Amino acid sequence: MVIKVLFVCLGNICRSPTAHGVMAAKIQQQRLGARIGVDSAGTSDWHIGRQPDSRTIACAKRGGYDLSTQRARQVCKEDFAVFDYILAMDNNNLRELQQLKPTGFSGHLGLFLDVLTEQPLREMPDPYYGDGAAFEQVLSLCEAACDAWLARMLAAPKGA
Ligand code: 4NP
């Protein structure tokens, strides 16, 4: 049984590619590749086919993550038939996903940062118009939240 997780933001060039790359690295380090699959997408069609933002790639690289092979895509209705966990970066992304969600979806659709109950942010701050510190903040939140989601997903493989 493979658990599939999809990270979703607006452009699929900053926040969700970071979560995608961090989760992929953790899956590899913990030898979970046969049990967990990961992908990312954007609610918009603005950057389809492009690499993550160069600032996102550079920040992740400093942390030891390679995002350079990722390409942006737009989330679609069919994703709900594939993924068990669909995790939105902010409330706007979540609203769009709730509108797209077919009635039969039985997985988990929610906010990525909801798993980090000990810190106050429920939404991942958008770093696109921010500085280097904004990208660093995204990366460190992704690292903490991916650890927490991995533990939760292994305990409840099919969402809920
Ligand atoms: P992301 O960030 O949703 O984390 O990929 C953004 C990327 C692009 C834009 C906004 C946010 N944009 O306005 O093009």
mmCIF file with all atom_site columns, C-alpha atoms and ligand atoms in Angstrom:
data_model
loop_
_atom_site.group_PDB
_atom_site.id
_atom_site.type_symbol
_atom_site.label_atom_id
_atom_site.label_alt_id
_atom_site.label_comp_id
_atom_site.label_asym_id
_atom_site.label_entity_id
_atom_site.label_seq_id
_atom_site.pdbx_PDB_ins_code
_atom_site.Cartn_x
_atom_site.Cartn_y
_atom_site.Cartn_z
_atom_site.occupancy
_atom_site.B_iso_or_equiv
_atom_site.pdbx_formal_charge
_atom_site.auth_seq_id
_atom_site.auth_comp_id
_atom_site.auth_asym_id
_atom_site.auth_atom_id
_atom_site.pdbx_PDB_model_num
ATOM   1   C CA . MET A 1 1   ? 0.000   0.000  0.000   1.00 0.00 ? 1   MET A CA 1
ATOM   2   C CA . VAL A 1 2   ? 1.406   3.340  -1.072  1.00 0.00 ? 2   VAL A CA 1
ATOM   3   C CA . ILE A 1 3   ? 0.436   6.542  0.721   1.00 0.00 ? 3   ILE A CA 1
ATOM   4   C CA . LYS A 1 4   ? 0.325   9.484  -1.682  1.00 0.00 ? 4   LYS A CA 1
ATOM   5   C CA . VAL A 1 5   ? 0.704   13.093 -0.567  1.00 0.00 ? 5   VAL A CA 1
ATOM   6   C CA . LEU A 1 6   ? 0.240   16.235 -2.673  1.00 0.00 ? 6   LEU A CA 1
ATOM   7   C CA . PHE A 1 7   ? 1.365   19.703 -1.569  1.00 0.00 ? 7   PHE A CA 1
ATOM   8   C CA . VAL A 1 8   ? -0.509  22.629 -3.107  1.00 0.00 ? 8   VAL A CA 1
ATOM   9   C CA . CYS A 1 9   ? 0.221   26.378 -3.225  1.00 0.00 ? 9   CYS A CA 1
ATOM   10  C CA . LEU A 1 10  ? -0.667  29.148 -5.696  1.00 0.00 ? 10  LEU A CA 1
ATOM   11  C CA . GLY A 1 11  ? 2.172   29.097 -8.230  1.00 0.00 ? 11  GLY A CA 1
ATOM   12  C CA . ASN A 1 12  ? 3.892   25.745 -7.509  1.00 0.00 ? 12  ASN A CA 1
ATOM   13  C CA . ILE A 1 13  ? 7.224   27.551 -7.684  1.00 0.00 ? 13  ILE A CA 1
ATOM   14  C CA . CYS A 1 14  ? 7.929   28.511 -4.022  1.00 0.00 ? 14  CYS A CA 1
ATOM   15  C CA . ARG A 1 15  ? 6.110   26.885 -1.104  1.00 0.00 ? 15  ARG A CA 1
ATOM   16  C CA . SER A 1 16  ? 4.805   23.553 -2.419  1.00 0.00 ? 16  SER A CA 1
ATOM   17  C CA . PRO A 1 17  ? 8.033   22.672 -4.299  1.00 0.00 ? 17  PRO A CA 1
ATOM   18  C CA . THR A 1 18  ? 9.933   23.235 -1.033  1.00 0.00 ? 18  THR A CA 1
ATOM   19  C CA . ALA A 1 19  ? 7.595   20.913 0.871   1.00 0.00 ? 19  ALA A CA 1
ATOM   20  C CA . HIS A 1 20  ? 7.823   18.422 -2.030  1.00 0.00 ? 20  HIS A CA 1
ATOM   21  C CA . GLY A 1 21  ? 11.643  18.419 -2.033  1.00 0.00 ? 21  GLY A CA 1
ATOM   22  C CA . VAL A 1 22  ? 11.942  18.201 1.752   1.00 0.00 ? 22  VAL A CA 1
ATOM   23  C CA . MET A 1 23  ? 9.435   15.342 1.957   1.00 0.00 ? 23  MET A CA 1
ATOM   24  C CA . ALA A 1 24  ? 11.134  13.480 -0.919  1.00 0.00 ? 24  ALA A CA 1
ATOM   25  C CA . ALA A 1 25  ? 14.482  13.733 0.895   1.00 0.00 ? 25  ALA A CA 1
ATOM   26  C CA . LYS A 1 26  ? 13.016  12.472 4.174   1.00 0.00 ? 26  LYS A CA 1
ATOM   27  C CA . ILE A 1 27  ? 11.319  9.567  2.367   1.00 0.00 ? 27  ILE A CA 1
ATOM   28  C CA . GLN A 1 28  ? 14.648  8.640  0.803   1.00 0.00 ? 28  GLN A CA 1
ATOM   29  C CA . GLN A 1 29  ? 16.655  9.040  4.055   1.00 0.00 ? 29  GLN A CA 1
ATOM   30  C CA . GLN A 1 30  ? 14.147  6.906  5.971   1.00 0.00 ? 30  GLN A CA 1
ATOM   31  C CA . ARG A 1 31  ? 13.918  4.320  3.153   1.00 0.00 ? 31  ARG A CA 1
ATOM   32  C CA . LEU A 1 32  ? 10.163  4.839  2.821   1.00 0.00 ? 32  LEU A CA 1
ATOM   33  C CA . GLY A 1 33  ? 10.128  5.029  -0.978  1.00 0.00 ? 33  GLY A CA 1
ATOM   34  C CA . ALA A 1 34  ? 8.033   1.866  -1.331  1.00 0.00 ? 34  ALA A CA 1
ATOM   35  C CA . ARG A 1 35  ? 5.421   3.204  1.101   1.00 0.00 ? 35  ARG A CA 1
ATOM   36  C CA . ILE A 1 36  ? 5.059   6.937  0.419   1.00 0.00 ? 36  ILE A CA 1
ATOM   37  C CA . GLY A 1 37  ? 4.849   8.942  -2.809  1.00 0.00 ? 37  GLY A CA 1
ATOM   38  C CA . VAL A 1 38  ? 4.968   12.753 -3.011  1.00 0.00 ? 38  VAL A CA 1
ATOM   39  C CA . ASP A 1 39  ? 4.126   15.450 -5.573  1.00 0.00 ? 39  ASP A CA 1
ATOM   40  C CA . SER A 1 40  ? 3.218   19.151 -5.661  1.00 0.00 ? 40  SER A CA 1
ATOM   41  C CA . ALA A 1 41  ? 0.975   21.428 -7.744  1.00 0.00 ? 41  ALA A CA 1
ATOM   42  C CA . GLY A 1 42  ? -0.384  24.966 -7.939  1.00 0.00 ? 42  GLY A CA 1
ATOM   43  C CA . THR A 1 43  ? -3.967  26.210 -8.005  1.00 0.00 ? 43  THR A CA 1
ATOM   44  C CA . SER A 1 44  ? -2.997  28.677 -10.790 1.00 0.00 ? 44  SER A CA 1
ATOM   45  C CA . ASP A 1 45  ? -1.794  27.972 -14.322 1.00 0.00 ? 45  ASP A CA 1
ATOM   46  C CA . TRP A 1 46  ? 0.703   30.857 -14.188 1.00 0.00 ? 46  TRP A CA 1
ATOM   47  C CA . HIS A 1 47  ? 3.977   28.925 -14.113 1.00 0.00 ? 47  HIS A CA 1
ATOM   48  C CA . ILE A 1 48  ? 3.124   25.559 -15.717 1.00 0.00 ? 48  ILE A CA 1
ATOM   49  C CA . GLY A 1 49  ? 6.250   23.766 -16.942 1.00 0.00 ? 49  GLY A CA 1
ATOM   50  C CA . ARG A 1 50  ? 8.693   26.080 -15.165 1.00 0.00 ? 50  ARG A CA 1
ATOM   51  C CA . GLN A 1 51  ? 11.350  25.242 -12.594 1.00 0.00 ? 51  GLN A CA 1
ATOM   52  C CA . PRO A 1 52  ? 10.814  26.456 -9.034  1.00 0.00 ? 52  PRO A CA 1
ATOM   53  C CA . ASP A 1 53  ? 11.715  30.113 -8.395  1.00 0.00 ? 53  ASP A CA 1
ATOM   54  C CA . SER A 1 54  ? 15.522  30.580 -8.440  1.00 0.00 ? 54  SER A CA 1
ATOM   55  C CA . ARG A 1 55  ? 15.401  31.885 -4.837  1.00 0.00 ? 55  ARG A CA 1
ATOM   56  C CA . THR A 1 56  ? 13.490  28.761 -3.771  1.00 0.00 ? 56  THR A CA 1
ATOM   57  C CA . ILE A 1 57  ? 16.026  26.495 -5.495  1.00 0.00 ? 57  ILE A CA 1
ATOM   58  C CA . ALA A 1 58  ? 18.986  28.364 -3.942  1.00 0.00 ? 58  ALA A CA 1
ATOM   59  C CA . CYS A 1 59  ? 17.550  28.352 -0.422  1.00 0.00 ? 59  CYS A CA 1
ATOM   60  C CA . ALA A 1 60  ? 16.703  24.645 -0.579  1.00 0.00 ? 60  ALA A CA 1
ATOM   61  C CA . LYS A 1 61  ? 20.153  23.858 -1.994  1.00 0.00 ? 61  LYS A CA 1
ATOM   62  C CA . ARG A 1 62  ? 21.789  25.506 1.024   1.00 0.00 ? 62  ARG A CA 1
ATOM   63  C CA . GLY A 1 63  ? 19.716  23.172 3.190   1.00 0.00 ? 63  GLY A CA 1
ATOM   64  C CA . GLY A 1 64  ? 20.808  20.141 1.157   1.00 0.00 ? 64  GLY A CA 1
ATOM   65  C CA . TYR A 1 65  ? 17.704  19.702 -1.030  1.00 0.00 ? 65  TYR A CA 1
ATOM   66  C CA . ASP A 1 66  ? 17.703  19.540 -4.833  1.00 0.00 ? 66  ASP A CA 1
ATOM   67  C CA . LEU A 1 67  ? 14.532  21.071 -6.330  1.00 0.00 ? 67  LEU A CA 1
ATOM   68  C CA . SER A 1 68  ? 16.020  21.663 -9.783  1.00 0.00 ? 68  SER A CA 1
ATOM   69  C CA . THR A 1 69  ? 14.262  18.754 -11.523 1.00 0.00 ? 69  THR A CA 1
ATOM   70  C CA . GLN A 1 70  ? 10.787  19.828 -10.406 1.00 0.00 ? 70  GLN A CA 1
ATOM   71  C CA . ARG A 1 71  ? 8.417   21.457 -12.905 1.00 0.00 ? 71  ARG A CA 1
ATOM   72  C CA . ALA A 1 72  ? 5.271   23.383 -12.031 1.00 0.00 ? 72  ALA A CA 1
ATOM   73  C CA . ARG A 1 73  ? 1.861   21.950 -12.806 1.00 0.00 ? 73  ARG A CA 1
ATOM   74  C CA . GLN A 1 74  ? -1.722  22.893 -12.021 1.00 0.00 ? 74  GLN A CA 1
ATOM   75  C CA . VAL A 1 75  ? -3.792  20.839 -9.598  1.00 0.00 ? 75  VAL A CA 1
ATOM   76  C CA . CYS A 1 76  ? -6.795  19.086 -11.200 1.00 0.00 ? 76  CYS A CA 1
ATOM   77  C CA . LYS A 1 77  ? -9.878  17.126 -10.213 1.00 0.00 ? 77  LYS A CA 1
ATOM   78  C CA . GLU A 1 78  ? -8.164  13.836 -11.066 1.00 0.00 ? 78  GLU A CA 1
ATOM   79  C CA . ASP A 1 79  ? -5.633  14.461 -8.284  1.00 0.00 ? 79  ASP A CA 1
ATOM   80  C CA . PHE A 1 80  ? -8.373  13.616 -5.789  1.00 0.00 ? 80  PHE A CA 1
ATOM   81  C CA . ALA A 1 81  ? -8.523  10.078 -7.217  1.00 0.00 ? 81  ALA A CA 1
ATOM   82  C CA . VAL A 1 82  ? -4.756  9.649  -6.800  1.00 0.00 ? 82  VAL A CA 1
ATOM   83  C CA . PHE A 1 83  ? -3.742  11.318 -3.522  1.00 0.00 ? 83  PHE A CA 1
ATOM   84  C CA . ASP A 1 84  ? -4.613  10.314 0.049   1.00 0.00 ? 84  ASP A CA 1
ATOM   85  C CA . TYR A 1 85  ? -3.347  13.541 1.609   1.00 0.00 ? 85  TYR A CA 1
ATOM   86  C CA . ILE A 1 86  ? -3.799  16.900 -0.135  1.00 0.00 ? 86  ILE A CA 1
ATOM   87  C CA . LEU A 1 87  ? -2.151  19.630 1.928   1.00 0.00 ? 87  LEU A CA 1
ATOM   88  C CA . ALA A 1 88  ? -2.712  23.312 1.161   1.00 0.00 ? 88  ALA A CA 1
ATOM   89  C CA . MET A 1 89  ? -0.243  26.034 2.038   1.00 0.00 ? 89  MET A CA 1
ATOM   90  C CA . ASP A 1 90  ? -2.833  28.736 2.808   1.00 0.00 ? 90  ASP A CA 1
ATOM   91  C CA . ASN A 1 91  ? -6.568  29.293 3.161   1.00 0.00 ? 91  ASN A CA 1
ATOM   92  C CA . ASN A 1 92  ? -6.967  30.568 -0.416  1.00 0.00 ? 92  ASN A CA 1
ATOM   93  C CA . ASN A 1 93  ? -5.403  27.365 -1.757  1.00 0.00 ? 93  ASN A CA 1
ATOM   94  C CA . LEU A 1 94  ? -7.647  25.333 0.557   1.00 0.00 ? 94  LEU A CA 1
ATOM   95  C CA . ARG A 1 95  ? -10.814 27.115 -0.633  1.00 0.00 ? 95  ARG A CA 1
ATOM   96  C CA . GLU A 1 96  ? -9.902  26.429 -4.284  1.00 0.00 ? 96  GLU A CA 1
ATOM   97  C CA . LEU A 1 97  ? -9.258  22.779 -3.492  1.00 0.00 ? 97  LEU A CA 1
ATOM   98  C CA . GLN A 1 98  ? -12.553 22.435 -1.631  1.00 0.00 ? 98  GLN A CA 1
ATOM   99  C CA . GLN A 1 99  ? -14.337 23.720 -4.758  1.00 0.00 ? 99  GLN A CA 1
ATOM   100 C CA . LEU A 1 100 ? -12.497 21.203 -6.946  1.00 0.00 ? 100 LEU A CA 1
ATOM   101 C CA . LYS A 1 101 ? -13.007 18.258 -4.571  1.00 0.00 ? 101 LYS A CA 1
ATOM   102 C CA . PRO A 1 102 ? -15.314 15.504 -5.872  1.00 0.00 ? 102 PRO A CA 1
ATOM   103 C CA . THR A 1 103 ? -17.996 14.347 -3.433  1.00 0.00 ? 103 THR A CA 1
ATOM   104 C CA . GLY A 1 104 ? -16.492 10.866 -3.065  1.00 0.00 ? 104 GLY A CA 1
ATOM   105 C CA . PHE A 1 105 ? -13.057 11.974 -1.839  1.00 0.00 ? 105 PHE A CA 1
ATOM   106 C CA . SER A 1 106 ? -12.276 10.110 1.369   1.00 0.00 ? 106 SER A CA 1
ATOM   107 C CA . GLY A 1 107 ? -8.693  11.250 1.955   1.00 0.00 ? 107 GLY A CA 1
ATOM   108 C CA . HIS A 1 108 ? -7.446  14.175 3.984   1.00 0.00 ? 108 HIS A CA 1
ATOM   109 C CA . LEU A 1 109 ? -7.731  17.715 2.620   1.00 0.00 ? 109 LEU A CA 1
ATOM   110 C CA . GLY A 1 110 ? -6.388  20.392 4.967   1.00 0.00 ? 110 GLY A CA 1
ATOM   111 C CA . LEU A 1 111 ? -3.732  22.949 5.804   1.00 0.00 ? 111 LEU A CA 1
ATOM   112 C CA . PHE A 1 112 ? -0.108  21.776 5.792   1.00 0.00 ? 112 PHE A CA 1
ATOM   113 C CA . LEU A 1 113 ? 0.781   23.708 8.953   1.00 0.00 ? 113 LEU A CA 1
ATOM   114 C CA . ASP A 1 114 ? -2.170  22.377 10.972  1.00 0.00 ? 114 ASP A CA 1
ATOM   115 C CA . VAL A 1 115 ? 0.137   19.575 12.073  1.00 0.00 ? 115 VAL A CA 1
ATOM   116 C CA . LEU A 1 116 ? 2.471   22.024 13.868  1.00 0.00 ? 116 LEU A CA 1
ATOM   117 C CA . THR A 1 117 ? 0.207   22.791 16.784  1.00 0.00 ? 117 THR A CA 1
ATOM   118 C CA . GLU A 1 118 ? 2.991   24.211 18.963  1.00 0.00 ? 118 GLU A CA 1
ATOM   119 C CA . GLN A 1 119 ? 3.579   27.243 16.720  1.00 0.00 ? 119 GLN A CA 1
ATOM   120 C CA . PRO A 1 120 ? 1.023   29.960 15.855  1.00 0.00 ? 120 PRO A CA 1
ATOM   121 C CA . LEU A 1 121 ? 1.076   29.988 12.027  1.00 0.00 ? 121 LEU A CA 1
ATOM   122 C CA . ARG A 1 122 ? -1.761  28.067 10.379  1.00 0.00 ? 122 ARG A CA 1
ATOM   123 C CA . GLU A 1 123 ? -0.857  29.333 6.868   1.00 0.00 ? 123 GLU A CA 1
ATOM   124 C CA . MET A 1 124 ? 2.558   29.094 5.211   1.00 0.00 ? 124 MET A CA 1
ATOM   125 C CA . PRO A 1 125 ? 3.663   32.693 4.526   1.00 0.00 ? 125 PRO A CA 1
ATOM   126 C CA . ASP A 1 126 ? 4.048   33.424 0.794   1.00 0.00 ? 126 ASP A CA 1
ATOM   127 C CA . PRO A 1 127 ? 7.727   34.362 0.235   1.00 0.00 ? 127 PRO A CA 1
ATOM   128 C CA . TYR A 1 128 ? 7.286   35.505 -3.402  1.00 0.00 ? 128 TYR A CA 1
ATOM   129 C CA . TYR A 1 129 ? 7.476   39.219 -2.583  1.00 0.00 ? 129 TYR A CA 1
ATOM   130 C CA . GLY A 1 130 ? 9.658   38.637 0.480   1.00 0.00 ? 130 GLY A CA 1
ATOM   131 C CA . ASP A 1 131 ? 13.393  38.593 1.226   1.00 0.00 ? 131 ASP A CA 1
ATOM   132 C CA . GLY A 1 132 ? 15.866  35.790 1.858   1.00 0.00 ? 132 GLY A CA 1
ATOM   133 C CA . ALA A 1 133 ? 14.579  35.352 5.394   1.00 0.00 ? 133 ALA A CA 1
ATOM   134 C CA . ALA A 1 134 ? 11.092  34.623 4.032   1.00 0.00 ? 134 ALA A CA 1
ATOM   135 C CA . PHE A 1 135 ? 12.459  31.711 1.983   1.00 0.00 ? 135 PHE A CA 1
ATOM   136 C CA . GLU A 1 136 ? 14.433  30.436 5.003   1.00 0.00 ? 136 GLU A CA 1
ATOM   137 C CA . GLN A 1 137 ? 11.253  30.539 7.086   1.00 0.00 ? 137 GLN A CA 1
ATOM   138 C CA . VAL A 1 138 ? 9.394   28.479 4.468   1.00 0.00 ? 138 VAL A CA 1
ATOM   139 C CA . LEU A 1 139 ? 12.181  25.895 4.444   1.00 0.00 ? 139 LEU A CA 1
ATOM   140 C CA . SER A 1 140 ? 12.356  25.486 8.219   1.00 0.00 ? 140 SER A CA 1
ATOM   141 C CA . LEU A 1 141 ? 8.553   25.250 8.542   1.00 0.00 ? 141 LEU A CA 1
ATOM   142 C CA . CYS A 1 142 ? 8.546   22.634 5.764   1.00 0.00 ? 142 CYS A CA 1
ATOM   143 C CA . GLU A 1 143 ? 11.186  20.577 7.584   1.00 0.00 ? 143 GLU A CA 1
ATOM   144 C CA . ALA A 1 144 ? 9.248   20.559 10.852  1.00 0.00 ? 144 ALA A CA 1
ATOM   145 C CA . ALA A 1 145 ? 5.859   19.955 9.228   1.00 0.00 ? 145 ALA A CA 1
ATOM   146 C CA . CYS A 1 146 ? 7.136   17.123 6.979   1.00 0.00 ? 146 CYS A CA 1
ATOM   147 C CA . ASP A 1 147 ? 8.498   15.273 10.032  1.00 0.00 ? 147 ASP A CA 1
ATOM   148 C CA . ALA A 1 148 ? 5.139   15.617 11.746  1.00 0.00 ? 148 ALA A CA 1
ATOM   149 C CA . TRP A 1 149 ? 3.135   14.584 8.641   1.00 0.00 ? 149 TRP A CA 1
ATOM   150 C CA . LEU A 1 150 ? 5.358   11.542 8.067   1.00 0.00 ? 150 LEU A CA 1
ATOM   151 C CA . ALA A 1 151 ? 4.572   10.302 11.565  1.00 0.00 ? 151 ALA A CA 1
ATOM   152 C CA . ARG A 1 152 ? 0.857   10.995 11.109  1.00 0.00 ? 152 ARG A CA 1
ATOM   153 C CA . MET A 1 153 ? 0.652   9.389  7.652   1.00 0.00 ? 153 MET A CA 1
ATOM   154 C CA . LEU A 1 154 ? 2.400   6.215  8.765   1.00 0.00 ? 154 LEU A CA 1
ATOM   155 C CA . ALA A 1 155 ? -0.124  5.967  11.603  1.00 0.00 ? 155 ALA A CA 1
ATOM   156 C CA . ALA A 1 156 ? -3.151  6.679  9.321   1.00 0.00 ? 156 ALA A CA 1
ATOM   157 C CA . PRO A 1 157 ? -2.163  5.703  5.742   1.00 0.00 ? 157 PRO A CA 1
ATOM   158 C CA . LYS A 1 158 ? -5.416  6.560  3.961   1.00 0.00 ? 158 LYS A CA 1
ATOM   159 C CA . GLY A 1 159 ? -6.070  10.018 5.239   1.00 0.00 ? 159 GLY A CA 1
ATOM   160 C CA . ALA A 1 160 ? -9.033  10.813 7.512   1.00 0.00 ? 160 ALA A CA 1
HETATM 161 P P1 . 4NP B 2 .   ? 3.904   29.948 -4.408  1.00 0.00 ? 1   4NP B P1 1
HETATM 162 O O1 . 4NP B 2 .   ? 4.347   31.486 -4.503  1.00 0.00 ? 1   4NP B O1 1
HETATM 163 O O2 . 4NP B 2 .   ? 2.388   29.949 -4.468  1.00 0.00 ? 1   4NP B O2 1
HETATM 164 O O3 . 4NP B 2 .   ? 4.432   29.533 -3.084  1.00 0.00 ? 1   4NP B O3 1
HETATM 165 O O4 . 4NP B 2 .   ? 4.536   29.224 -5.573  1.00 0.00 ? 1   4NP B O4 1
HETATM 166 C C1 . 4NP B 2 .   ? 3.954   32.359 -5.512  1.00 0.00 ? 1   4NP B C1 1
HETATM 167 C C2 . 4NP B 2 .   ? 4.467   32.210 -6.788  1.00 0.00 ? 1   4NP B C2 1
HETATM 168 C C3 . 4NP B 2 .   ? 4.122   33.102 -7.785  1.00 0.00 ? 1   4NP B C3 1
HETATM 169 C C4 . 4NP B 2 .   ? 3.258   34.127 -7.494  1.00 0.00 ? 1   4NP B C4 1
HETATM 170 C C5 . 4NP B 2 .   ? 2.730   34.264 -6.226  1.00 0.00 ? 1   4NP B C5 1
HETATM 171 C C6 . 4NP B 2 .   ? 3.074   33.366 -5.223  1.00 0.00 ? 1   4NP B C6 1
HETATM 172 N N1 . 4NP B 2 .   ? 2.912   35.055 -8.510  1.00 0.00 ? 1   4NP B N1 1
HETATM 173 O O5 . 4NP B 2 .   ? 2.259   36.071 -8.205  1.00 0.00 ? 1   4NP B O5 1
HETATM 174 O O6 . 4NP B 2 .   ? 3.293   34.844 -9.684  1.00 0.00 ? 1   4NP B O6 1
#
